[in-house]
Amino acid sequence: MLRLLRPLLLLLLLPPPGSPEPPGLTQLSPGAPPQAPDLLYADGLRAYAAGAWAPAVALLREALRSQAALGRVRLDCGASCAADPGAALPAVLLGAPEPDSGPGPTQGSWERQLLRAALRRADCLTQCAARRLGPGGAARLRVGSALRDAFRRREPYNYLQRAYYQLKKLDLAAAAAHTFFVANPMHLQMREDMAKYRRMSGVRPQSFRDLETPPHWAAYDTGLELLGRQEAGLALPRLEEALQGSLAQMESCRADCEGPEEQQGAEEEEDGAASQGGLYEAIAGHWIQVLQCRQRCVGETATRPGRSFPVPDFLPNQLRRLHEAHAQVGNLSQAIENVLSVLLFYPEDEAAKRALNQYQAQLGEPRPGLGPREDIQRFILRSLGEKRQLYYAMEHLGTSFKDPDPWTPAALIPEALREKLREDQEKRPWDHEPVKPKPLTYWKDVLLLEGVTLTQDSRQLNGSERAVLDGLLTPAECGVLLQLAKDAAGAGARSGYRGRRSPHTPHERFEGLTVLKAAQLARAGTVGSQGAKLLLEVSERVRTLTQAYFSPERPLHLSFTHLVCRSAIEGEQEQRMDLSHPVHADNCVLDPDTGECWREPPAYTYRDYSGLLYLNDDFQGGDLFFTEPNALTVTARVRPRCGRLVAFSSGVENPHGVWAVTRGRRCALALWHTWAPEHREQWIEAKELLQESQEEEEEEEEEMPSKDPSPEPPSRRHQRVQDKTGRAPRVREEL
């Protein structure tokens, strides 16, 4: 009955028609305790699906309000209960437990303290939640991981913008759309919706505001902008606001780690530590999970909405800018405090040491009590204490831990783990560590190809192990390869796919030609030998560049080279919604629902790097695009042009697809490379075949009487080639 009354009650809270809508997340029911966000969200989606736009707006907004209120209650109760002396944890737990501590009075003492503190803390949190949330407290409003992820992705705003649009509230629709778009900047449908809102006369520029981005990012960006304009005095309060906001955001994230959501997640794990062993194993398992979550808060706080990777060294870099700004305006004491705080992270930072010496010399006589910032000292001491416990659990309990901080002292890591961690670091997959951009002088020295330029690197392409290089082919070379593809298709020769229609869409025709097939056709006289030789040469050119860029320490081998052309079928392009090539990864089977990629057949698991070398741009559509593993959120887009190479690693870090070719013919050279020499393609066989053909042509020219220079008919020449070799040309069929 309550669920039936909830939509009616919320409808009564909506403003009357024509009244101004409160901005942002103004509470629809002031003073009322939050309700269950999952039930509100589910009811809101049902109302949305039924076209009941006003109830949908009310329910979705109340779900957002309740979720935010739960977070505030958890943070406030956690802070107040932590201040209770009777609920304080034993001091011995702040460091790593000694592995050789045997049973004795000390062990029993801290055990009793721990159990008493845990019971007192649980009682305090329960009473606080009951006062703030009503009977049942947080347990009554427990939220599952699926809903938590949906709110993190800001999915309610996707529905809100459409509902507001239907209610003719365009300003609010634009704000909701912008809020979702900030966290999902390459979402295809929202990109189109945002463009429509910007064209509407009733939408003001100030309507495009973000209702969710943490305030520390706005202060951080403003501070950097002012600092770049040499306005240090104006930048200082914004930079300090950004630092305090970052620390507050981290505290909020850490409070969420202790919430019922994390407990529920642990219960749902099939092989979690909580399900193994007895009481102490269960306690240790859950505590380790909380500590791991707390450590991840550093990266979450440093990650901009809509980005995949955190800003490196976010807190130390803020402190560096603060001490520089304080020094510029003459606040030497504050400059020293901030530079000393940098040295807490990196004691051997030479730039910080030089700055400290400079500030101290300018200040003159030493100031007693001048040291690092207290808030940073507390942060580092707490973080190091948690790391000690996590490394202890990693060494003795077999748990895993990925340290998010590059400043963790090596001495903190148990000696038995250092070698293993070093090996894991060397084996770290590409998507965990974005490629570091190399200086332009590097490319001049390494690429050794005149006219080749690095157009976009991984950072500019919003991913890892991606690059766009231009100038690999001249227009004349593109013309030769285009003619090769045309001649091979005209002769009815196809390799790589069976059938004339594309295997990926019924609206395009597909033609493919391998290097070996091209060599066979050239030897048979079906296509010109110039194109086949150039195809072979260009594939080696791409391999050399790909190895120089991505894998200078390990040789790459060509695994497969395919000259492919996709042609739009006239009369079949109206309102076309499919892709020329659906989103996929090249060496694993992509599962968009889970974001996982299974490195198993039918995928070509031995492919390590991929490349696409374009031959033309006189067609519509056909752009290459990269996505997140969900196969929906586009992260980068590349327009083909003659001589442009897009190279990237072949795994789950680079899902990609091709937009529909809606007019014309798009041709490109697709190449895959491998570290495994046993998976090399028949490149050498193709080269030998072309060399044999050239030698035979030279012999024929020498034997041919000068009075009859007319060429031999292709059919007779083809027959003679077969007679000489004693075998028919081999054709390799492969995707």
mmCIF file of C-alpha atoms in Angstrom, residues 124 342 734:
data_model
loop_
_atom_site.group_PDB
_atom_site.id
_atom_site.type_symbol
_atom_site.label_atom_id
_atom_site.label_comp_id
_atom_site.label_asym_id
_atom_site.label_seq_id
_atom_site.Cartn_x
_atom_site.Cartn_y
_atom_site.Cartn_z
ATOM 1 C CA CYS A 124 26.972 4.605 18.240
ATOM 2 C CA VAL A 342 55.440 18.165 -0.629
ATOM 3 C CA GLU A 734 41.466 -15.768 -43.250
#
